[in-house]
């Protein structure tokens, strides 16, 4: 299964149009490159957001399945399962809510490297969303998570915000996750590809 | 006692409206989708004299939209200067982590592990 990490500056042809993809731009916490042969366990799903939107319970089904699968590698399975389910669920909810075309497949990937688990999702988004995404992530990785959690709640309540904005903040606050995104603009369409990462230390996952 | 909910969760009103027990799994799509869950709880809380008890010990999972909705409930408690006791489960680590942070929002929030 090809890892988008390996794709740099390639020309890619999708089913309907030829689009040129430029190199990935990374922002957020640094994530060291991991050799492909260092992975202990790996699983990737390709989903249609529309399937999840029409039956929202499927988000939970997928998150729980992936969490159950990877928690088997842990001595203290139940805390690991709960944490993984929450983290995966947050990325999954974002990846099905925000793409412009809900029939365009998205990817959800989990790799266990022994000392860390890396979860990533891949989807397309509209160019106009890029600035907000960058700003949001940079805010999360650069500020104190506890303070940001409380600010987000107060601000959201005052504004009557319809979205939570707490998912990634909570993952960072409670599980010391490293968060990152990689963006690759697509030419000839007003869209970009985005990979969203959550990386969790195995030790933090087992902690009660 | 009255109860409402779905296959995934239940909301029980106990002790003449002074305690509400929330059990199950909550993964609703947005904070607004939690209105049927936390709306009735808020109604009970606002008519309760003295301390209000929210029992979430049986709540196995709640997504970030639920955390947002719960936090807005506690902001209402703060506006009214209400005391809230939250019963949590030691075997469900996220409860202590999340509710622990929410104590900064509502100083009159007390956590009790069951």
CSV table of C-alpha atoms in Angstrom, one decimal:
chain,number,residue,atom,x,y,z
A,1,UNK,CA,0.0,0.0,0.0
A,2,UNK,CA,1.6,3.3,-1.1
A,3,UNK,CA,2.4,5.8,1.6
A,4,UNK,CA,1.7,9.4,0.6
A,5,UNK,CA,5.1,10.1,2.4
A,6,UNK,CA,6.7,8.5,-0.7
A,7,UNK,CA,4.9,10.7,-3.2
A,8,UNK,CA,6.8,13.9,-3.9
A,9,UNK,CA,6.2,16.1,-6.9
A,10,UNK,CA,4.6,13.3,-8.9
A,11,UNK,CA,2.1,13.8,-11.7
A,12,UNK,CA,-1.1,11.9,-10.9
A,13,UNK,CA,-4.0,11.1,-13.0
A,14,UNK,CA,-7.3,10.5,-11.3
A,15,UNK,CA,-10.3,9.0,-12.9
A,16,UNK,CA,-11.7,12.1,-14.5
A,17,UNK,CA,-9.1,14.8,-14.8
A,18,UNK,CA,-5.4,15.1,-14.9
A,19,UNK,CA,-4.2,17.1,-11.9
A,20,UNK,CA,-0.6,18.0,-11.1
A,21,UNK,CA,0.3,17.6,-7.4
A,22,UNK,CA,3.1,19.6,-5.9
A,23,UNK,CA,5.2,18.6,-2.8
A,24,UNK,CA,3.6,18.1,0.6
A,25,UNK,CA,3.9,21.0,3.0
A,26,UNK,CA,4.1,20.0,6.6
A,27,UNK,CA,2.9,22.1,9.6
A,28,UNK,CA,2.3,21.3,13.2
A,29,UNK,CA,4.5,19.1,15.4
A,30,UNK,CA,7.4,17.5,13.6
A,31,UNK,CA,7.0,13.8,12.9
A,32,UNK,CA,10.2,11.8,12.3
A,33,UNK,CA,10.2,9.7,9.1
A,34,UNK,CA,9.6,6.1,10.0
A,35,UNK,CA,11.1,3.4,7.8
A,36,UNK,CA,8.5,1.2,6.3
A,37,UNK,CA,10.1,-1.9,7.8
A,38,UNK,CA,9.8,-0.6,11.3
A,39,UNK,CA,6.0,-1.0,11.4
A,40,UNK,CA,4.7,-3.8,13.6
A,41,UNK,CA,1.1,-3.6,12.7
A,42,UNK,CA,-0.8,-1.6,10.1
A,43,UNK,CA,-4.3,-1.2,8.8
A,44,UNK,CA,-5.9,1.2,6.3
A,45,UNK,CA,-9.5,1.8,5.3
A,46,UNK,CA,-10.8,3.5,2.3
A,47,UNK,CA,-14.3,5.0,3.0
A,48,UNK,CA,-17.0,7.1,1.4
A,49,UNK,CA,-17.9,10.0,3.7
A,50,UNK,CA,-21.5,9.8,2.4
A,51,UNK,CA,-21.8,6.3,4.0
A,52,UNK,CA,-20.8,7.7,7.4
A,53,UNK,CA,-23.0,10.8,7.1
A,54,UNK,CA,-26.2,8.9,6.3
A,55,UNK,CA,-25.5,6.4,9.1
A,56,UNK,CA,-23.5,8.4,11.6
A,57,UNK,CA,-23.1,5.3,13.9
A,58,UNK,CA,-20.7,4.0,11.4
A,59,UNK,CA,-18.1,6.4,12.7
A,60,UNK,CA,-18.2,4.7,16.0
A,61,UNK,CA,-18.2,1.2,14.4
A,62,UNK,CA,-15.0,2.0,12.5
A,63,UNK,CA,-13.3,3.8,15.4
A,64,UNK,CA,-14.1,1.0,17.8
A,65,UNK,CA,-12.9,-1.7,15.3
A,66,UNK,CA,-9.6,0.0,14.7
A,67,UNK,CA,-9.1,0.7,18.4
A,68,UNK,CA,-9.9,-2.9,19.3
A,69,UNK,CA,-7.5,-4.2,16.6
A,70,UNK,CA,-4.5,-2.2,17.8
A,71,UNK,CA,-5.2,-2.4,21.5
A,72,UNK,CA,-4.3,-6.1,21.2
A,73,UNK,CA,-0.7,-5.1,21.1
A,74,UNK,CA,-0.9,-3.6,24.6
A,75,UNK,CA,-0.6,-5.2,28.1
A,76,UNK,CA,-3.2,-2.7,29.5
A,77,UNK,CA,-5.7,-3.0,26.7
A,78,UNK,CA,-8.7,-1.2,27.9
A,79,UNK,CA,-7.2,2.3,28.5
A,80,UNK,CA,-5.4,1.9,25.1
A,81,UNK,CA,-8.7,0.9,23.4
A,82,UNK,CA,-10.6,3.9,24.9
A,83,UNK,CA,-7.9,6.4,24.0
A,84,UNK,CA,-7.4,5.0,20.5
A,85,UNK,CA,-11.2,5.0,19.8
A,86,UNK,CA,-11.5,8.6,20.9
A,87,UNK,CA,-8.5,9.8,18.8
A,88,UNK,CA,-9.5,7.9,15.7
A,89,UNK,CA,-13.1,9.0,16.1
A,90,UNK,CA,-12.0,12.7,16.1
A,91,UNK,CA,-10.0,12.4,12.9
A,92,UNK,CA,-12.7,10.3,11.3
A,93,UNK,CA,-15.5,12.7,12.1
A,94,UNK,CA,-13.4,15.6,10.6
A,95,UNK,CA,-12.6,13.6,7.5
A,96,UNK,CA,-16.2,12.8,6.7
A,97,UNK,CA,-17.7,16.2,7.6
A,98,UNK,CA,-15.4,18.5,5.7
A,99,UNK,CA,-14.7,17.2,2.2
A,100,UNK,CA,-16.6,19.0,-0.6
A,101,UNK,CA,-17.6,15.8,-2.4
A,102,UNK,CA,-18.9,13.2,0.0
A,103,UNK,CA,-18.6,10.5,-2.7
A,104,UNK,CA,-14.9,11.0,-3.0
A,105,UNK,CA,-13.1,8.2,-1.0
A,106,UNK,CA,-11.1,9.2,2.0
A,107,UNK,CA,-8.4,7.1,3.8
A,108,UNK,CA,-7.9,6.3,7.4
A,109,UNK,CA,-4.6,4.7,8.3
A,110,UNK,CA,-3.1,3.4,11.6
A,111,UNK,CA,0.5,2.2,12.0
A,112,UNK,CA,1.9,0.8,15.1
A,113,UNK,CA,5.7,1.2,15.4
A,114,UNK,CA,6.0,-0.2,18.9
A,115,UNK,CA,6.9,3.0,20.7
A,116,UNK,CA,4.3,5.1,19.0
A,117,UNK,CA,1.1,4.7,17.1
A,118,UNK,CA,0.5,7.0,14.1
A,119,UNK,CA,-3.0,7.7,12.9
A,120,UNK,CA,-3.6,9.7,9.7
A,121,UNK,CA,-6.4,10.5,7.4
A,122,UNK,CA,-6.3,11.7,3.8
A,123,UNK,CA,-9.0,13.7,2.1
A,124,UNK,CA,-9.6,16.6,-0.3
A,125,UNK,CA,-10.7,20.0,0.9
A,126,UNK,CA,-11.6,23.3,-0.7
A,127,UNK,CA,-8.8,25.8,-1.1
A,128,UNK,CA,-10.8,28.4,0.9
A,129,UNK,CA,-10.6,26.1,4.0
A,130,UNK,CA,-6.8,26.0,3.9
A,131,UNK,CA,-6.0,29.2,5.9
A,132,UNK,CA,-8.5,28.3,8.7
A,133,UNK,CA,-7.0,24.8,8.9
A,134,UNK,CA,-3.4,26.0,9.2
A,135,UNK,CA,-4.4,28.6,11.7
A,136,UNK,CA,-6.3,26.2,13.9
A,137,UNK,CA,-3.6,23.6,13.9
A,138,UNK,CA,-0.8,26.0,14.6
A,139,UNK,CA,-2.8,27.4,17.5
A,140,UNK,CA,-3.3,23.9,19.0
A,141,UNK,CA,0.4,22.9,18.7
A,142,UNK,CA,1.8,26.2,20.0
A,143,UNK,CA,-0.4,27.0,23.0
A,144,UNK,CA,-1.0,25.3,26.3
A,145,UNK,CA,-3.6,22.6,25.7
A,146,UNK,CA,-5.5,23.0,29.0
A,147,UNK,CA,-5.8,26.8,28.6
A,148,UNK,CA,-6.9,26.4,24.9
A,149,UNK,CA,-9.5,23.8,25.9
A,150,UNK,CA,-11.1,26.2,28.4
A,151,UNK,CA,-10.8,29.2,26.0
A,152,UNK,CA,-12.4,27.1,23.2
A,153,UNK,CA,-15.4,26.2,25.4
A,154,UNK,CA,-16.0,29.8,26.6
A,155,UNK,CA,-15.5,31.3,23.1
A,156,UNK,CA,-17.7,28.7,21.4
A,157,UNK,CA,-20.5,29.1,24.0
A,158,UNK,CA,-20.5,32.9,23.6
A,159,UNK,CA,-20.5,32.6,19.8
A,160,UNK,CA,-23.1,29.8,19.8
A,161,UNK,CA,-20.6,27.9,17.7
A,162,UNK,CA,-22.2,24.9,15.8
A,163,UNK,CA,-18.9,23.0,15.8
A,164,UNK,CA,-17.0,21.8,18.8
A,165,UNK,CA,-13.3,22.5,17.9
A,166,UNK,CA,-12.3,20.5,21.0
A,167,UNK,CA,-11.4,17.2,19.4
A,168,UNK,CA,-7.7,17.7,18.6
A,169,UNK,CA,-7.2,19.9,21.7
A,170,UNK,CA,-8.5,17.1,23.9
A,171,UNK,CA,-6.3,14.5,22.3
A,172,UNK,CA,-3.3,16.8,23.0
A,173,UNK,CA,-4.4,17.8,26.5
A,174,UNK,CA,-5.3,14.3,27.8
A,175,UNK,CA,-2.9,12.1,25.9
A,176,UNK,CA,0.1,14.3,25.0
A,177,UNK,CA,-0.5,13.6,21.3
A,178,UNK,CA,1.6,15.1,18.6
A,179,UNK,CA,-0.5,16.7,15.9
A,180,UNK,CA,0.4,17.6,12.3
A,181,UNK,CA,-1.0,18.1,8.9
A,182,UNK,CA,0.4,17.9,5.4
A,183,UNK,CA,-1.1,19.8,2.6
A,184,UNK,CA,-0.7,19.5,-1.1
A,185,UNK,CA,-2.4,21.9,-3.5
A,186,UNK,CA,-4.0,20.5,-6.5
A,187,UNK,CA,-3.8,22.4,-9.8
A,188,UNK,CA,-6.7,23.0,-12.1
A,189,UNK,CA,-9.1,22.6,-9.2
A,190,UNK,CA,-9.7,24.9,-6.2
A,191,UNK,CA,-8.8,22.1,-3.8
A,192,UNK,CA,-6.0,20.6,-1.9
A,193,UNK,CA,-5.2,17.3,-0.4
A,194,UNK,CA,-4.7,17.1,3.4
A,195,UNK,CA,-3.3,14.5,5.6
A,196,UNK,CA,-4.1,14.9,9.3
A,197,UNK,CA,-1.9,13.1,11.8
A,198,UNK,CA,-2.2,12.1,15.4
A,199,UNK,CA,0.8,10.4,16.9
A,200,UNK,CA,0.5,8.8,20.4
A,201,UNK,CA,3.2,7.3,22.6
A,202,UNK,CA,2.5,3.7,23.4
A,203,UNK,CA,3.2,4.5,27.1
A,204,UNK,CA,0.6,7.2,27.2
A,205,UNK,CA,-2.0,4.9,25.6
A,206,UNK,CA,-1.7,2.4,28.4
A,207,UNK,CA,-1.8,4.9,31.2
A,208,UNK,CA,-5.0,5.1,33.2
B,1,UNK,CA,-37.9,7.9,37.9
B,2,UNK,CA,-38.2,8.7,34.3
B,3,UNK,CA,-36.1,7.5,31.5
B,4,UNK,CA,-35.4,8.5,27.9
B,5,UNK,CA,-32.8,7.8,25.3
B,6,UNK,CA,-32.1,5.5,22.4
B,7,UNK,CA,-30.3,2.2,21.9
B,8,UNK,CA,-27.0,3.9,22.6
B,9,UNK,CA,-27.7,5.9,25.7
B,10,UNK,CA,-30.2,6.6,28.5
B,11,UNK,CA,-31.0,9.6,30.6
B,12,UNK,CA,-32.7,8.7,34.0
B,13,UNK,CA,-34.1,11.3,36.3
B,14,UNK,CA,-33.8,10.3,40.0
B,15,UNK,CA,-34.5,11.6,43.5
B,16,UNK,CA,-37.2,14.0,42.5
B,17,UNK,CA,-35.1,15.7,39.9
B,18,UNK,CA,-32.0,16.2,42.0
B,19,UNK,CA,-30.0,13.6,40.2
B,20,UNK,CA,-29.7,12.6,36.6
B,21,UNK,CA,-27.9,9.5,35.4
B,22,UNK,CA,-26.5,9.4,31.9
B,23,UNK,CA,-25.4,6.0,30.6
B,24,UNK,CA,-24.2,4.4,27.4
B,25,UNK,CA,-22.2,5.8,24.4
B,26,UNK,CA,-22.6,9.2,23.0
B,27,UNK,CA,-21.2,10.0,19.5
B,28,UNK,CA,-23.7,12.5,18.1
B,29,UNK,CA,-22.7,14.6,15.1
B,30,UNK,CA,-22.5,18.1,16.6
B,31,UNK,CA,-23.1,20.0,19.9
B,32,UNK,CA,-26.6,20.9,18.6
B,33,UNK,CA,-27.4,17.2,18.2
B,34,UNK,CA,-27.0,16.9,22.0
B,35,UNK,CA,-30.0,19.1,22.7
B,36,UNK,CA,-32.3,16.1,23.3
B,37,UNK,CA,-29.7,14.7,25.8
B,38,UNK,CA,-28.6,17.8,27.7
B,39,UNK,CA,-31.8,19.9,27.3
B,40,UNK,CA,-33.8,17.8,29.7
B,41,UNK,CA,-30.8,17.5,32.1
B,42,UNK,CA,-30.6,21.3,32.1
B,43,UNK,CA,-34.3,21.6,32.8
B,44,UNK,CA,-33.9,19.4,35.9
B,45,UNK,CA,-30.8,21.2,37.0
B,46,UNK,CA,-32.4,24.6,36.9
B,47,UNK,CA,-35.4,23.5,39.0
B,48,UNK,CA,-33.2,21.7,41.6
B,49,UNK,CA,-32.7,23.4,45.0
B,50,UNK,CA,-29.3,22.8,46.5
B,51,UNK,CA,-26.8,20.5,44.9
B,52,UNK,CA,-27.5,18.8,41.6
B,53,UNK,CA,-25.9,15.4,40.9
B,54,UNK,CA,-24.9,14.3,37.4
B,55,UNK,CA,-24.0,10.6,37.3
B,56,UNK,CA,-21.9,9.8,34.3
B,57,UNK,CA,-20.2,6.7,35.8
B,58,UNK,CA,-22.0,4.6,33.2
B,59,UNK,CA,-21.1,6.8,30.3
B,60,UNK,CA,-18.5,4.7,28.4
B,61,UNK,CA,-17.7,7.1,25.6
B,62,UNK,CA,-18.4,10.7,24.6
B,63,UNK,CA,-17.0,12.5,21.6
B,64,UNK,CA,-15.8,16.1,21.5
B,65,UNK,CA,-19.2,17.4,20.4
B,66,UNK,CA,-20.6,15.8,23.6
B,67,UNK,CA,-17.8,17.3,25.7
B,68,UNK,CA,-18.8,20.7,24.3
B,69,UNK,CA,-22.5,20.2,25.0
B,70,UNK,CA,-21.7,19.0,28.6
B,71,UNK,CA,-19.4,22.0,29.1
B,72,UNK,CA,-22.2,24.4,28.0
B,73,UNK,CA,-24.5,22.7,30.6
B,74,UNK,CA,-21.9,23.5,33.2
B,75,UNK,CA,-21.6,27.1,32.1
B,76,UNK,CA,-25.3,27.4,32.7
B,77,UNK,CA,-24.7,26.0,36.2
B,78,UNK,CA,-22.0,28.6,36.7
B,79,UNK,CA,-24.3,31.5,35.6
B,80,UNK,CA,-26.8,30.4,38.2
B,81,UNK,CA,-24.2,29.8,40.9
B,82,UNK,CA,-25.3,26.2,41.2
B,83,UNK,CA,-23.4,23.4,43.0
B,84,UNK,CA,-22.9,20.3,40.8
B,85,UNK,CA,-21.7,16.9,42.0
B,86,UNK,CA,-20.5,14.7,39.1
B,87,UNK,CA,-20.2,10.9,39.7
B,88,UNK,CA,-17.5,9.4,37.6
B,89,UNK,CA,-16.0,6.0,37.1
B,90,UNK,CA,-12.4,5.2,38.0
B,91,UNK,CA,-12.3,2.6,35.2
B,92,UNK,CA,-13.1,5.2,32.5
B,93,UNK,CA,-10.0,7.4,32.5
B,94,UNK,CA,-11.4,10.0,30.1
B,95,UNK,CA,-14.0,11.0,32.6
B,96,UNK,CA,-11.5,12.2,35.2
B,97,UNK,CA,-9.4,13.9,32.6
B,98,UNK,CA,-12.2,15.8,31.0
B,99,UNK,CA,-14.2,16.6,34.1
B,100,UNK,CA,-11.0,17.6,35.9
B,101,UNK,CA,-10.4,20.3,33.3
B,102,UNK,CA,-14.1,21.4,33.5
B,103,UNK,CA,-13.6,22.1,37.2
B,104,UNK,CA,-11.6,25.1,36.1
B,105,UNK,CA,-14.8,26.4,34.4
B,106,UNK,CA,-17.0,25.7,37.3
B,107,UNK,CA,-15.3,25.9,40.7
B,108,UNK,CA,-18.5,24.5,42.3
B,109,UNK,CA,-18.2,21.3,40.4
B,110,UNK,CA,-17.1,18.4,42.6
B,111,UNK,CA,-16.1,15.0,41.3
B,112,UNK,CA,-16.7,11.8,43.1
B,113,UNK,CA,-15.3,8.5,41.9
B,114,UNK,CA,-17.7,5.5,42.2
